[in-house]
PDB file of C-alpha atoms and ligand atoms in Angstrom:
ATOM      1  CA  MET A   7       6.091 -37.474 -52.167  1.00 92.00           C
ATOM      2  CA  GLY A   8       8.401 -37.558 -55.181  1.00 98.00           C
ATOM      3  CA  LYS A   9       9.903 -34.400 -56.661  1.00 98.00           C
ATOM      4  CA  LEU A  10       8.294 -35.192 -60.027  1.00 98.00           C
ATOM      5  CA  ASP A  11       4.914 -36.569 -58.955  1.00 98.00           C
ATOM      6  CA  GLY A  12       2.320 -36.111 -61.696  1.00 98.00           C
ATOM      7  CA  ARG A  13       4.830 -35.060 -64.343  1.00 98.00           C
ATOM      8  CA  VAL A  14       5.595 -36.753 -67.656  1.00 98.00           C
ATOM      9  CA  VAL A  15       9.178 -36.422 -68.894  1.00 99.00           C
ATOM     10  CA  LEU A  16      10.783 -37.591 -72.143  1.00 99.00           C
ATOM     11  CA  VAL A  17      14.504 -38.406 -71.970  1.00 99.00           C
ATOM     12  CA  THR A  18      16.444 -38.904 -75.212  1.00 99.00           C
ATOM     13  CA  GLY A  19      19.400 -41.277 -75.424  1.00 99.00           C
ATOM     14  CA  ALA A  20      17.988 -42.970 -72.342  1.00 99.00           C
ATOM     15  CA  ALA A  21      18.904 -46.588 -73.114  1.00 98.00           C
ATOM     16  CA  ARG A  22      22.249 -46.286 -71.306  1.00 98.00           C
ATOM     17  CA  GLY A  23      24.666 -43.897 -69.619  1.00 98.00           C
ATOM     18  CA  GLN A  24      23.465 -40.599 -68.168  1.00 99.00           C
ATOM     19  CA  GLY A  25      20.070 -40.846 -69.876  1.00 99.00           C
ATOM     20  CA  GLU A  26      19.440 -44.234 -68.271  1.00 99.00           C
ATOM     21  CA  LYS A  27      20.276 -42.858 -64.812  1.00 99.00           C
ATOM     22  CA  GLU A  28      18.009 -39.868 -65.460  1.00 99.00           C
ATOM     23  CA  ALA A  29      15.144 -42.157 -66.489  1.00 99.00           C
ATOM     24  CA  ARG A  30      15.620 -44.311 -63.380  1.00 99.00           C
ATOM     25  CA  LEU A  31      15.854 -41.342 -61.002  1.00 99.00           C
ATOM     26  CA  PHE A  32      12.904 -39.493 -62.530  1.00 99.00           C
ATOM     27  CA  ARG A  33      10.769 -42.620 -62.292  1.00 98.00           C
ATOM     28  CA  ALA A  34      11.816 -43.093 -58.659  1.00 98.00           C
ATOM     29  CA  GLU A  35      10.774 -39.464 -58.038  1.00 99.00           C
ATOM     30  CA  GLY A  36       7.271 -40.139 -59.321  1.00 98.00           C
ATOM     31  CA  ALA A  37       7.425 -39.106 -62.985  1.00 99.00           C
ATOM     32  CA  GLU A  38       5.987 -41.032 -65.882  1.00 99.00           C
ATOM     33  CA  VAL A  39       9.000 -41.419 -68.153  1.00 99.00           C
ATOM     34  CA  VAL A  40       9.333 -41.797 -71.905  1.00 99.00           C
ATOM     35  CA  VAL A  41      12.597 -43.587 -72.639  1.00 99.00           C
ATOM     36  CA  ALA A  42      13.728 -42.617 -76.152  1.00 99.00           C
ATOM     37  CA  ASP A  43      16.739 -43.966 -78.034  1.00 99.00           C
ATOM     38  CA  VAL A  44      17.943 -45.719 -81.161  1.00 99.00           C
ATOM     39  CA  LEU A  45      19.150 -48.711 -79.095  1.00 98.00           C
ATOM     40  CA  ASP A  46      15.752 -50.400 -79.177  1.00 99.00           C
ATOM     41  CA  ASP A  47      16.516 -53.609 -77.261  1.00 98.00           C
ATOM     42  CA  GLN A  48      18.283 -51.845 -74.388  1.00 98.00           C
ATOM     43  CA  GLY A  49      15.770 -49.021 -74.269  1.00 99.00           C
ATOM     44  CA  ALA A  50      12.747 -51.320 -74.298  1.00 99.00           C
ATOM     45  CA  ALA A  51      14.274 -53.532 -71.578  1.00 99.00           C
ATOM     46  CA  LEU A  52      14.931 -50.505 -69.366  1.00 99.00           C
ATOM     47  CA  ALA A  53      11.412 -49.175 -69.925  1.00 99.00           C
ATOM     48  CA  GLU A  54       9.904 -52.507 -69.011  1.00 98.00           C
ATOM     49  CA  GLU A  55      12.050 -52.744 -65.866  1.00 99.00           C
ATOM     50  CA  ILE A  56      11.153 -49.293 -64.519  1.00 99.00           C
ATOM     51  CA  GLY A  57       7.567 -49.097 -65.790  1.00 98.00           C
ATOM     52  CA  ALA A  58       8.143 -46.514 -68.515  1.00 99.00           C
ATOM     53  CA  LEU A  59       7.228 -46.157 -72.192  1.00 99.00           C
ATOM     54  CA  TYR A  60       9.913 -46.872 -74.801  1.00 99.00           C
ATOM     55  CA  VAL A  61       9.901 -45.043 -78.130  1.00 99.00           C
ATOM     56  CA  HIS A  62      12.357 -45.361 -80.999  1.00 99.00           C
ATOM     57  CA  LEU A  63      13.637 -41.828 -81.580  1.00 99.00           C
ATOM     58  CA  ASP A  64      16.561 -40.846 -83.747  1.00 99.00           C
ATOM     59  CA  VAL A  65      16.875 -37.269 -82.516  1.00 99.00           C
ATOM     60  CA  GLY A  66      18.138 -36.062 -85.888  1.00 99.00           C
ATOM     61  CA  ARG A  67      14.874 -37.055 -87.623  1.00 98.00           C
ATOM     62  CA  GLU A  68      11.881 -34.756 -87.402  1.00 98.00           C
ATOM     63  CA  ASP A  69       9.395 -37.564 -88.224  1.00 98.00           C
ATOM     64  CA  ASP A  70      10.715 -39.605 -85.303  1.00 99.00           C
ATOM     65  CA  TRP A  71      10.175 -36.635 -82.977  1.00 99.00           C
ATOM     66  CA  ARG A  72       6.574 -36.235 -84.162  1.00 98.00           C
ATOM     67  CA  SER A  73       5.842 -39.955 -83.568  1.00 98.00           C
ATOM     68  CA  ALA A  74       7.530 -39.896 -80.154  1.00 98.00           C
ATOM     69  CA  VAL A  75       5.420 -36.945 -79.028  1.00 98.00           C
ATOM     70  CA  ARG A  76       2.253 -38.624 -80.341  1.00 98.00           C
ATOM     71  CA  ALA A  77       3.148 -41.835 -78.462  1.00 98.00           C
ATOM     72  CA  ALA A  78       3.847 -39.938 -75.232  1.00 98.00           C
ATOM     73  CA  GLN A  79       0.545 -38.079 -75.461  1.00 98.00           C
ATOM     74  CA  ALA A  80      -1.355 -41.268 -76.268  1.00 98.00           C
ATOM     75  CA  ALA A  81       0.156 -43.045 -73.255  1.00 98.00           C
ATOM     76  CA  TYR A  82       0.056 -40.266 -70.653  1.00 98.00           C
ATOM     77  CA  GLY A  83      -2.078 -37.454 -72.101  1.00 98.00           C
ATOM     78  CA  ARG A  84       0.510 -34.738 -71.475  1.00 98.00           C
ATOM     79  CA  LEU A  85       4.202 -33.817 -71.475  1.00 98.00           C
ATOM     80  CA  ASP A  86       5.817 -31.698 -68.757  1.00 98.00           C
ATOM     81  CA  GLY A  87       9.504 -32.174 -69.350  1.00 99.00           C
ATOM     82  CA  LEU A  88      12.169 -32.964 -71.914  1.00 99.00           C
ATOM     83  CA  VAL A  89      15.781 -33.909 -71.328  1.00 99.00           C
ATOM     84  CA  ASN A  90      17.769 -33.587 -74.552  1.00 99.00           C
ATOM     85  CA  ASN A  91      20.474 -36.027 -73.555  1.00 99.00           C
ATOM     86  CA  ALA A  92      21.327 -38.016 -76.722  1.00 99.00           C
ATOM     87  CA  GLY A  93      24.749 -37.249 -78.105  1.00 99.00           C
ATOM     88  CA  ILE A  94      27.744 -38.637 -79.967  1.00 98.00           C
ATOM     89  CA  LEU A  95      31.467 -37.870 -79.834  1.00 98.00           C
ATOM     90  CA  ARG A  96      34.097 -38.203 -82.558  1.00 98.00           C
ATOM     91  CA  PHE A  97      37.837 -37.602 -82.146  1.00 98.00           C
ATOM     92  CA  ASN A  98      39.747 -35.799 -84.892  1.00 98.00           C
ATOM     93  CA  ALA A  99      41.845 -32.696 -85.376  1.00 98.00           C
ATOM     94  CA  LEU A 100      39.802 -30.068 -87.215  1.00 98.00           C
ATOM     95  CA  VAL A 101      42.012 -30.259 -90.297  1.00 98.00           C
ATOM     96  CA  ASP A 102      41.532 -34.028 -90.444  1.00 98.00           C
ATOM     97  CA  THR A 103      37.765 -34.033 -89.830  1.00 98.00           C
ATOM     98  CA  PRO A 104      35.823 -35.195 -92.903  1.00 98.00           C
ATOM     99  CA  LEU A 105      32.798 -33.010 -93.604  1.00 98.00           C
ATOM    100  CA  ASP A 106      30.532 -36.066 -93.291  1.00 98.00           C
ATOM    101  CA  GLU A 107      31.790 -36.707 -89.772  1.00 98.00           C
ATOM    102  CA  PHE A 108      31.337 -33.057 -88.779  1.00 98.00           C
ATOM    103  CA  MET A 109      27.788 -33.068 -90.147  1.00 98.00           C
ATOM    104  CA  GLN A 110      26.965 -36.364 -88.398  1.00 98.00           C
ATOM    105  CA  VAL A 111      27.906 -34.850 -85.042  1.00 98.00           C
ATOM    106  CA  VAL A 112      25.918 -31.695 -85.848  1.00 99.00           C
ATOM    107  CA  GLN A 113      22.901 -33.791 -86.892  1.00 99.00           C
ATOM    108  CA  VAL A 114      22.701 -35.683 -83.609  1.00 99.00           C
ATOM    109  CA  ASN A 115      23.930 -33.186 -81.020  1.00 99.00           C
ATOM    110  CA  GLN A 116      22.812 -29.843 -82.409  1.00 99.00           C
ATOM    111  CA  VAL A 117      19.947 -30.596 -84.817  1.00 99.00           C
ATOM    112  CA  GLY A 118      18.687 -33.220 -82.337  1.00 99.00           C
ATOM    113  CA  CYS A 119      18.508 -30.631 -79.591  1.00 98.00           C
ATOM    114  CA  PHE A 120      16.882 -28.063 -81.898  1.00 99.00           C
ATOM    115  CA  LEU A 121      14.247 -30.554 -83.104  1.00 99.00           C
ATOM    116  CA  GLY A 122      13.535 -31.544 -79.498  1.00 99.00           C
ATOM    117  CA  VAL A 123      12.791 -27.951 -78.534  1.00 99.00           C
ATOM    118  CA  LYS A 124      10.883 -27.283 -81.768  1.00 98.00           C
ATOM    119  CA  THR A 125       8.681 -30.384 -81.532  1.00 98.00           C
ATOM    120  CA  VAL A 126       8.142 -30.695 -77.813  1.00 98.00           C
ATOM    121  CA  ALA A 127       7.816 -27.075 -76.661  1.00 98.00           C
ATOM    122  CA  PRO A 128       4.481 -26.465 -78.432  1.00 98.00           C
ATOM    123  CA  VAL A 129       2.865 -29.391 -76.595  1.00 98.00           C
ATOM    124  CA  LEU A 130       4.709 -28.982 -73.295  1.00 98.00           C
ATOM    125  CA  ALA A 131       2.442 -28.045 -70.403  1.00 98.00           C
ATOM    126  CA  ASP A 132       2.797 -24.453 -69.194  1.00 98.00           C
ATOM    127  CA  GLY A 133       5.344 -24.472 -66.368  1.00 98.00           C
ATOM    128  CA  GLY A 134       7.242 -27.331 -68.026  1.00 98.00           C
ATOM    129  CA  THR A 135      11.001 -27.776 -68.284  1.00 99.00           C
ATOM    130  CA  ILE A 136      13.636 -28.500 -70.901  1.00 99.00           C
ATOM    131  CA  VAL A 137      17.126 -29.599 -69.930  1.00 99.00           C
ATOM    132  CA  ASN A 138      19.706 -29.656 -72.710  1.00 99.00           C
ATOM    133  CA  THR A 139      22.869 -31.688 -72.280  1.00 99.00           C
ATOM    134  CA  ALA A 140      25.821 -29.610 -73.372  1.00 99.00           C
ATOM    135  CA  SER A 141      29.321 -30.276 -72.022  1.00 98.00           C
ATOM    136  CA  TYR A 142      32.441 -28.865 -70.419  1.00 98.00           C
ATOM    137  CA  THR A 143      33.440 -28.374 -74.074  1.00 98.00           C
ATOM    138  CA  ALA A 144      30.507 -25.946 -74.443  1.00 98.00           C
ATOM    139  CA  VAL A 145      32.370 -23.436 -72.315  1.00 98.00           C
ATOM    140  CA  THR A 146      36.014 -24.091 -73.165  1.00 98.00           C
ATOM    141  CA  GLY A 147      38.067 -25.667 -75.924  1.00 98.00           C
ATOM    142  CA  MET A 148      39.476 -29.185 -76.107  1.00 97.00           C
ATOM    143  CA  ALA A 149      41.825 -30.335 -78.850  1.00 98.00           C
ATOM    144  CA  ALA A 150      40.658 -33.211 -81.075  1.00 98.00           C
ATOM    145  CA  VAL A 151      36.930 -32.794 -80.413  1.00 98.00           C
ATOM    146  CA  GLY A 152      36.217 -29.775 -82.625  1.00 98.00           C
ATOM    147  CA  ALA A 153      32.931 -30.950 -84.143  1.00 98.00           C
ATOM    148  CA  TYR A 154      31.642 -32.024 -80.736  1.00 98.00           C
ATOM    149  CA  ALA A 155      32.723 -28.791 -79.011  1.00 98.00           C
ATOM    150  CA  ALA A 156      31.122 -26.704 -81.760  1.00 98.00           C
ATOM    151  CA  THR A 157      27.773 -28.464 -81.299  1.00 99.00           C
ATOM    152  CA  LYS A 158      27.945 -28.187 -77.532  1.00 99.00           C
ATOM    153  CA  HIS A 159      28.664 -24.435 -77.743  1.00 98.00           C
ATOM    154  CA  ALA A 160      25.655 -24.206 -80.074  1.00 99.00           C
ATOM    155  CA  ILE A 161      23.463 -25.979 -77.521  1.00 99.00           C
ATOM    156  CA  LEU A 162      24.117 -23.175 -75.041  1.00 99.00           C
ATOM    157  CA  GLY A 163      22.928 -20.662 -77.642  1.00 99.00           C
ATOM    158  CA  LEU A 164      19.777 -22.694 -78.280  1.00 98.00           C
ATOM    159  CA  THR A 165      19.214 -22.955 -74.528  1.00 99.00           C
ATOM    160  CA  ARG A 166      19.361 -19.202 -73.975  1.00 99.00           C
ATOM    161  CA  VAL A 167      17.112 -18.370 -76.931  1.00 99.00           C
ATOM    162  CA  ALA A 168      14.586 -21.076 -75.999  1.00 99.00           C
ATOM    163  CA  ALA A 169      14.543 -19.786 -72.410  1.00 99.00           C
ATOM    164  CA  LEU A 170      13.655 -16.289 -73.641  1.00 99.00           C
ATOM    165  CA  GLU A 171      11.023 -17.488 -76.097  1.00 99.00           C
ATOM    166  CA  LEU A 172       9.314 -19.919 -73.719  1.00 98.00           C
ATOM    167  CA  ALA A 173       9.450 -17.879 -70.497  1.00 98.00           C
ATOM    168  CA  PRO A 174       6.025 -16.286 -71.145  1.00 98.00           C
ATOM    169  CA  ARG A 175       4.525 -19.783 -70.719  1.00 98.00           C
ATOM    170  CA  GLY A 176       6.549 -20.428 -67.566  1.00 98.00           C
ATOM    171  CA  ILE A 177       8.649 -23.042 -69.401  1.00 99.00           C
ATOM    172  CA  ARG A 178      12.221 -23.065 -68.110  1.00 99.00           C
ATOM    173  CA  VAL A 179      15.152 -24.135 -70.279  1.00 99.00           C
ATOM    174  CA  ASN A 180      18.597 -24.839 -68.854  1.00 99.00           C
ATOM    175  CA  ALA A 181      21.732 -26.700 -69.881  1.00 99.00           C
ATOM    176  CA  MET A 182      24.079 -29.098 -68.130  1.00 99.00           C
ATOM    177  CA  CYS A 183      27.801 -28.977 -68.887  1.00 99.00           C
ATOM    178  CA  PRO A 184      29.339 -32.192 -67.582  1.00 98.00           C
ATOM    179  CA  GLY A 185      33.084 -32.744 -67.513  1.00 98.00           C
ATOM    180  CA  ALA A 186      34.298 -36.321 -67.940  1.00 98.00           C
ATOM    181  CA  VAL A 187      31.601 -38.777 -66.877  1.00 98.00           C
ATOM    182  CA  ASP A 188      31.993 -42.513 -66.471  1.00 98.00           C
ATOM    183  CA  THR A 189      29.802 -43.751 -69.313  1.00 98.00           C
ATOM    184  CA  ALA A 190      30.552 -45.528 -72.578  1.00 97.00           C
ATOM    185  CA  MET A 191      31.313 -42.162 -74.196  1.00 98.00           C
ATOM    186  CA  SER A 192      34.353 -41.492 -71.999  1.00 96.00           C
ATOM    187  CA  ASN A 193      34.943 -45.090 -71.005  1.00 95.00           C
ATOM    188  CA  PRO A 194      34.286 -47.306 -74.065  1.00 95.00           C
ATOM    189  CA  SER A 195      35.467 -50.409 -72.201  1.00 94.00           C
ATOM    190  CA  LEU A 196      32.109 -50.305 -70.378  1.00 95.00           C
ATOM    191  CA  LEU A 197      30.761 -51.772 -73.639  1.00 95.00           C
ATOM    192  CA  ASP A 198      33.169 -54.722 -73.448  1.00 94.00           C
ATOM    193  CA  PRO A 199      31.286 -57.618 -71.820  1.00 93.00           C
ATOM    194  CA  ASP A 200      34.602 -59.140 -70.690  1.00 94.00           C
ATOM    195  CA  ALA A 201      35.832 -56.004 -68.908  1.00 95.00           C
ATOM    196  CA  ASP A 202      35.214 -55.450 -65.194  1.00 95.00           C
ATOM    197  CA  PRO A 203      33.296 -52.129 -64.930  1.00 92.00           C
ATOM    198  CA  GLU A 204      34.795 -51.367 -61.504  1.00 93.00           C
ATOM    199  CA  GLU A 205      38.327 -51.827 -62.821  1.00 95.00           C
ATOM    200  CA  THR A 206      37.726 -49.716 -65.929  1.00 95.00           C
ATOM    201  CA  SER A 207      36.177 -46.946 -63.809  1.00 95.00           C
ATOM    202  CA  LYS A 208      39.195 -46.996 -61.481  1.00 95.00           C
ATOM    203  CA  ALA A 209      41.516 -46.751 -64.480  1.00 94.00           C
ATOM    204  CA  LEU A 210      39.544 -43.756 -65.797  1.00 95.00           C
ATOM    205  CA  ASP A 211      39.685 -42.064 -62.377  1.00 95.00           C
ATOM    206  CA  GLY A 212      43.465 -42.569 -62.481  1.00 95.00           C
ATOM    207  CA  LEU A 213      43.688 -40.778 -65.834  1.00 93.00           C
ATOM    208  CA  TYR A 214      41.817 -37.746 -64.488  1.00 95.00           C
ATOM    209  CA  ARG A 215      43.356 -37.665 -60.975  1.00 94.00           C
ATOM    210  CA  LYS A 216      45.721 -34.814 -61.837  1.00 91.00           C
ATOM    211  CA  LEU A 217      43.422 -32.990 -64.276  1.00 93.00           C
ATOM    212  CA  VAL A 218      40.322 -32.701 -62.129  1.00 97.00           C
ATOM    213  CA  PRO A 219      40.524 -31.052 -58.676  1.00 97.00           C
ATOM    214  CA  LEU A 220      38.148 -33.600 -57.117  1.00 97.00           C
ATOM    215  CA  GLY A 221      40.497 -36.289 -58.417  1.00 97.00           C
ATOM    216  CA  ARG A 222      38.072 -38.481 -60.345  1.00 97.00           C
ATOM    217  CA  VAL A 223      35.603 -38.514 -63.215  1.00 97.00           C
ATOM    218  CA  GLY A 224      31.923 -37.879 -62.564  1.00 98.00           C
ATOM    219  CA  ARG A 225      29.339 -40.609 -62.198  1.00 98.00           C
ATOM    220  CA  PRO A 226      26.226 -40.603 -64.391  1.00 98.00           C
ATOM    221  CA  GLU A 227      24.086 -40.645 -61.224  1.00 98.00           C
ATOM    222  CA  GLU A 228      25.582 -37.271 -60.275  1.00 98.00           C
ATOM    223  CA  VAL A 229      24.539 -35.740 -63.600  1.00 99.00           C
ATOM    224  CA  ALA A 230      21.088 -37.308 -63.177  1.00 99.00           C
ATOM    225  CA  ARG A 231      20.705 -35.481 -59.852  1.00 99.00           C
ATOM    226  CA  LEU A 232      21.463 -32.165 -61.603  1.00 99.00           C
ATOM    227  CA  ALA A 233      18.894 -33.034 -64.297  1.00 99.00           C
ATOM    228  CA  LEU A 234      16.377 -33.737 -61.527  1.00 99.00           C
ATOM    229  CA  PHE A 235      17.104 -30.366 -59.899  1.00 99.00           C
ATOM    230  CA  LEU A 236      16.573 -28.566 -63.220  1.00 99.00           C
ATOM    231  CA  THR A 237      13.387 -30.533 -63.974  1.00 99.00           C
ATOM    232  CA  SER A 238      11.795 -30.093 -60.544  1.00 98.00           C
ATOM    233  CA  GLU A 239      10.356 -27.152 -58.635  1.00 98.00           C
ATOM    234  CA  ASP A 240      13.651 -26.891 -56.721  1.00 98.00           C
ATOM    235  CA  SER A 241      14.923 -24.759 -59.631  1.00 99.00           C
ATOM    236  CA  SER A 242      11.691 -22.770 -60.091  1.00 98.00           C
ATOM    237  CA  TYR A 243      13.406 -19.362 -60.577  1.00 98.00           C
ATOM    238  CA  ILE A 244      16.230 -20.557 -62.858  1.00 99.00           C
ATOM    239  CA  THR A 245      16.138 -20.418 -66.635  1.00 99.00           C
ATOM    240  CA  GLY A 246      18.516 -19.887 -69.557  1.00 99.00           C
ATOM    241  CA  GLN A 247      21.600 -21.005 -67.626  1.00 98.00           C
ATOM    242  CA  PRO A 248      24.487 -23.417 -68.176  1.00 98.00           C
ATOM    243  CA  PHE A 249      25.359 -25.598 -65.155  1.00 99.00           C
ATOM    244  CA  VAL A 250      28.907 -26.917 -65.079  1.00 98.00           C
ATOM    245  CA  ILE A 251      29.280 -30.262 -63.294  1.00 99.00           C
ATOM    246  CA  ASP A 252      32.912 -31.224 -63.642  1.00 98.00           C
ATOM    247  CA  GLY A 253      34.622 -31.833 -60.298  1.00 98.00           C
ATOM    248  CA  GLY A 254      36.250 -28.399 -60.547  1.00 98.00           C
ATOM    249  CA  TRP A 255      38.001 -29.049 -63.881  1.00 97.00           C
ATOM    250  CA  LEU A 256      37.007 -25.638 -65.273  1.00 98.00           C
ATOM    251  CA  ALA A 257      38.027 -23.766 -62.128  1.00 97.00           C
ATOM    252  CA  GLY A 258      41.603 -23.433 -63.347  1.00 95.00           C
ATOM    253  CA  VAL A 259      44.948 -25.148 -63.114  1.00 90.00           C
ATOM    254  CA  SER A 260      46.966 -25.905 -60.042  1.00 88.00           C
ATOM    255  CA  ILE A 261      50.736 -25.314 -60.026  1.00 88.00           C
ATOM    256  CA  ILE A 262      51.433 -27.026 -56.718  1.00 85.00           C
TER     257      ILE A 262
HETATM  258  P1  NAD B 304      26.534 -42.728 -73.952  1.00 73.73           P
HETATM  259  O1  NAD B 304      27.253 -42.889 -75.230  1.00 73.73           O
HETATM  260  O2  NAD B 304      26.570 -43.819 -72.960  1.00 73.73           O
HETATM  261  O3  NAD B 304      24.991 -42.390 -74.201  1.00 73.73           O
HETATM  262  C1  NAD B 304      24.530 -41.690 -75.332  1.00 73.73           C
HETATM  263  C2  NAD B 304      23.134 -42.201 -75.652  1.00 73.73           C
HETATM  264  O4  NAD B 304      22.647 -41.429 -76.778  1.00 73.73           O
HETATM  265  C3  NAD B 304      23.130 -43.674 -76.073  1.00 73.73           C
HETATM  266  O5  NAD B 304      22.092 -44.356 -75.446  1.00 73.73           O
HETATM  267  C4  NAD B 304      22.926 -43.607 -77.583  1.00 73.73           C
HETATM  268  O6  NAD B 304      22.277 -44.737 -78.142  1.00 73.73           O
HETATM  269  C5  NAD B 304      22.071 -42.354 -77.685  1.00 73.73           C
HETATM  270  N1  NAD B 304      22.087 -41.811 -79.045  1.00 73.73           N
HETATM  271  C6  NAD B 304      23.148 -41.631 -79.883  1.00 73.73           C
HETATM  272  N2  NAD B 304      22.741 -41.152 -81.066  1.00 73.73           N
HETATM  273  C7  NAD B 304      21.393 -41.013 -80.971  1.00 73.73           C
HETATM  274  C8  NAD B 304      20.387 -40.550 -81.865  1.00 73.73           C
HETATM  275  N3  NAD B 304      20.684 -40.144 -83.118  1.00 73.73           N
HETATM  276  N4  NAD B 304      19.099 -40.522 -81.433  1.00 73.73           N
HETATM  277  C9  NAD B 304      18.788 -40.946 -80.180  1.00 73.73           C
HETATM  278  N5  NAD B 304      19.685 -41.410 -79.301  1.00 73.73           N
HETATM  279  C10 NAD B 304      20.975 -41.433 -79.700  1.00 73.73           C
HETATM  280  O7  NAD B 304      27.136 -41.376 -73.331  1.00 73.73           O
HETATM  281  P2  NAD B 304      26.607 -40.419 -72.147  1.00 73.73           P
HETATM  282  O8  NAD B 304      27.790 -39.931 -71.420  1.00 73.73           O
HETATM  283  O9  NAD B 304      25.505 -41.026 -71.391  1.00 73.73           O
HETATM  284  O10 NAD B 304      26.073 -39.197 -73.025  1.00 73.73           O
HETATM  285  C11 NAD B 304      24.902 -38.478 -72.669  1.00 73.73           C
HETATM  286  C12 NAD B 304      25.084 -37.016 -73.008  1.00 73.73           C
HETATM  287  O11 NAD B 304      26.080 -36.441 -72.161  1.00 73.73           O
HETATM  288  C13 NAD B 304      25.568 -36.730 -74.431  1.00 73.73           C
HETATM  289  O12 NAD B 304      24.886 -35.601 -74.943  1.00 73.73           O
HETATM  290  C14 NAD B 304      27.032 -36.406 -74.265  1.00 73.73           C
HETATM  291  O13 NAD B 304      27.529 -35.607 -75.290  1.00 73.73           O
HETATM  292  C15 NAD B 304      27.000 -35.700 -72.933  1.00 73.73           C
HETATM  293  N6  NAD B 304      28.268 -35.635 -72.224  1.00 73.73           N
HETATM  294  C16 NAD B 304      28.944 -36.760 -71.894  1.00 73.73           C
HETATM  295  C17 NAD B 304      30.152 -36.669 -71.214  1.00 73.73           C
HETATM  296  C18 NAD B 304      30.936 -37.891 -70.814  1.00 73.73           C
HETATM  297  O14 NAD B 304      32.115 -37.744 -70.458  1.00 73.73           O
HETATM  298  N7  NAD B 304      30.371 -39.067 -70.825  1.00 73.73           N
HETATM  299  C19 NAD B 304      30.655 -35.410 -70.878  1.00 73.73           C
HETATM  300  C20 NAD B 304      29.942 -34.267 -71.233  1.00 73.73           C
HETATM  301  C21 NAD B 304      28.732 -34.394 -71.894  1.00 73.73           C
END
């Protein structure tokens, strides 16, 4: 018995990183999975490997959402879950952030999440789930990522409101707030075909050794397990909540 037997779940930004691990884990737990991304080659290859459906979905485009939902329904006849995982990060001090860059981050992270809820919730089966991917920066500040942090704070607001509005149908909506996770977003050298992924991960762990109580960055598989918990019956009485998964980073600072 898998934890997601009989369920159909759409994961955005699933071609790589945390979304890929979520797609793999959900499939292994019995779900039919819709892998959605703008990285068509990678997404289609993953879908073929795990026996899922790939759809091209730019989360900032409402038309793309409508086609993705139609494709999911045509393939599987229903939708039980959504993981709003797609996201982008840009580094800049607020005073140096061009408006275009700010709006680009809003369009993907915040509008993308809003459109996901707006388009998918009406067709989601009663008792379904939505998991929004926020961030450690949804619950605290971090210099040089102002646009990103603003959108991630907004995602928590959307999560709480969606939880209230969808509760009458038994649809639960929660958010994940990961700290630093070893994917291309925090570790761009993972995209360098000449770099050794083990070495780059070790180097990243070294950077965070002092910052994070558990002494390392998170692994995308660990976030995928939280997404599974929030998508499965194991979290049946939980809705409207942010879940921090950060190795203790937010717990405070140590002076010894
Ligand atoms: P990643 O960059 O490896 O993956 C992001 C995925 O989103 C990619 O597959 C990318 O193609 C996709 N994507 C980007 N723009 C898109 C769009 N417009 N439409 C559809 N897909 C799009 O990084 P990741 O760490 O796997 O990121 C997953 C989520 O986790 C993001 O929301 C990110 O903000 C969040 N997050 C990451 C970290 C971290 O340290 N890696 C920490 C906290 C939160």
